Coordinates of N, CA, C and O in Angstrom, one line a residue:
X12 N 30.0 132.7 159.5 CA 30.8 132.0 160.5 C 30.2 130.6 160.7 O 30.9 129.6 160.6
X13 N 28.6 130.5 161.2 CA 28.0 129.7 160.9 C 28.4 128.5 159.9 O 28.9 127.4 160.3
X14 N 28.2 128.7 158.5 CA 28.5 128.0 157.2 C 29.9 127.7 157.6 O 30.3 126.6 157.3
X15 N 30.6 128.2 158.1 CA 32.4 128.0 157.7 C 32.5 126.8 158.7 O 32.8 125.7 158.2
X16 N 32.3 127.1 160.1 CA 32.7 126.0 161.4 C 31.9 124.9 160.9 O 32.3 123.8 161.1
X17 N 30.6 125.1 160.1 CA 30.0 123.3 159.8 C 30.3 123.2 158.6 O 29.4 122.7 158.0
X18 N 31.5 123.4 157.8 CA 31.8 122.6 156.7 C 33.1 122.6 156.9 O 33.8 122.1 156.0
X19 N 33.9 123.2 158.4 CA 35.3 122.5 158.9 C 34.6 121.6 159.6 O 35.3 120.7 160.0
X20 N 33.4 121.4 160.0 CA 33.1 119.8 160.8 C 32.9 119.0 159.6 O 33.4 117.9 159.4
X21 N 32.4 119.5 158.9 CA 31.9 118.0 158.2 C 33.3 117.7 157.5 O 33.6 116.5 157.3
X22 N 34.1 118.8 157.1 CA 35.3 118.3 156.4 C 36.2 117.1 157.0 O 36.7 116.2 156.5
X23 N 36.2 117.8 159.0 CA 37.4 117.0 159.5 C 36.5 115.4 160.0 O 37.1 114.4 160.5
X24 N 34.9 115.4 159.8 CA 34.7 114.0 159.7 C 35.4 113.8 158.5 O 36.6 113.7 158.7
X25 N 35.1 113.8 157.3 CA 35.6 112.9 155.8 C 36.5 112.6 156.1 O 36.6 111.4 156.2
X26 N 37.8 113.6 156.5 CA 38.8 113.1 156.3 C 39.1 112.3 157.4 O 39.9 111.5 157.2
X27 N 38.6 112.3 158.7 CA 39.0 111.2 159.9 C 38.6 110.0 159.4 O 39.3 109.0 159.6
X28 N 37.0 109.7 158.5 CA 36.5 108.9 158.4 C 37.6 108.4 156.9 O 37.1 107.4 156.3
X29 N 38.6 108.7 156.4 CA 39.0 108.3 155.3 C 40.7 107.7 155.6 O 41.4 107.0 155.0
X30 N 40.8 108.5 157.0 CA 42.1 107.8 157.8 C 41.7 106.4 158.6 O 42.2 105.2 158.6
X31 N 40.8 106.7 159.2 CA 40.4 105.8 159.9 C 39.7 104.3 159.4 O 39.3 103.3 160.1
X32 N 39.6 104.4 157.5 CA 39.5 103.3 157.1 C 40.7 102.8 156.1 O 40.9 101.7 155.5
X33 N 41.4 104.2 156.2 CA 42.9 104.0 155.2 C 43.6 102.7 156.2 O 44.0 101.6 155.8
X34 N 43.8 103.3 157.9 CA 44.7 102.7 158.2 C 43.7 101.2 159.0 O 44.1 100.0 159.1
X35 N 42.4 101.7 159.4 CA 42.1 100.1 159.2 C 42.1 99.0 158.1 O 42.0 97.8 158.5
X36 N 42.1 99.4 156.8 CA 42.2 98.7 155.9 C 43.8 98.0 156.4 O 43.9 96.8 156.7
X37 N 44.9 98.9 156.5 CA 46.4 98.4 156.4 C 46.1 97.1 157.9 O 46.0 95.9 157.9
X38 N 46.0 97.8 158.5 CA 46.2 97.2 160.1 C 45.3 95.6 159.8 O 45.7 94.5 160.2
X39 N 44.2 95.7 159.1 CA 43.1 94.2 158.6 C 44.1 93.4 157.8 O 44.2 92.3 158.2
X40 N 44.7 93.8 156.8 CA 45.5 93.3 155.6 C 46.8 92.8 156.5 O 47.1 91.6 156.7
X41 N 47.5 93.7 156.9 CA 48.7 93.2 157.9 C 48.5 91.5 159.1 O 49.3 90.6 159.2
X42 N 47.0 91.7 159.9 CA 47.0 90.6 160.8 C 46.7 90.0 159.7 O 47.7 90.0 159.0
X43 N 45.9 89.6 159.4 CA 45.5 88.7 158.2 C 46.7 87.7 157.1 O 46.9 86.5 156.9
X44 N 47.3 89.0 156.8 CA 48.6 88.4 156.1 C 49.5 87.5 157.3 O 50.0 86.4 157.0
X45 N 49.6 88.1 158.5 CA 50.4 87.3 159.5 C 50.0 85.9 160.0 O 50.7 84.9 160.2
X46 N 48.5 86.1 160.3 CA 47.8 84.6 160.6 C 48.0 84.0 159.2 O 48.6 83.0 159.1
X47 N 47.6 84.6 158.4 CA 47.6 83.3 157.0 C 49.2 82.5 157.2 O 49.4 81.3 157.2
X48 N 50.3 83.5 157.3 CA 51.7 82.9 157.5 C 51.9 82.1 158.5 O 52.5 81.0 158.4
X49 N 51.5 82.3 159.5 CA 51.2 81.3 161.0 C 50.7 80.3 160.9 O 51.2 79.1 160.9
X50 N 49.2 80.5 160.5 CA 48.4 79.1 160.1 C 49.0 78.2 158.9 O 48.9 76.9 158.9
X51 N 49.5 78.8 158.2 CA 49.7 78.3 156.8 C 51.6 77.7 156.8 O 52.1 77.2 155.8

């Protein structure tokens, strides 16, 4: 029981930690793309 509940923890970090740089990657790329179009 032990082993099972800490490798659903460690699992649902990776995968939060792999959403949470999937969609900050998009959301970085998105402003970025918009100020370059603004400034530019």
């Amino acid at each position: 029981m032990k082993k099972k509940s800490t490798f659903q923890k460690i699992t649902m970090v990776i995968v939060w930690l792999m959403i949470i740089s999937t969609v900050g990657s998009l959301v970085l790329g998105a402003l970025s793309g918009l100020g370059l179009l603004n400034f530019s």
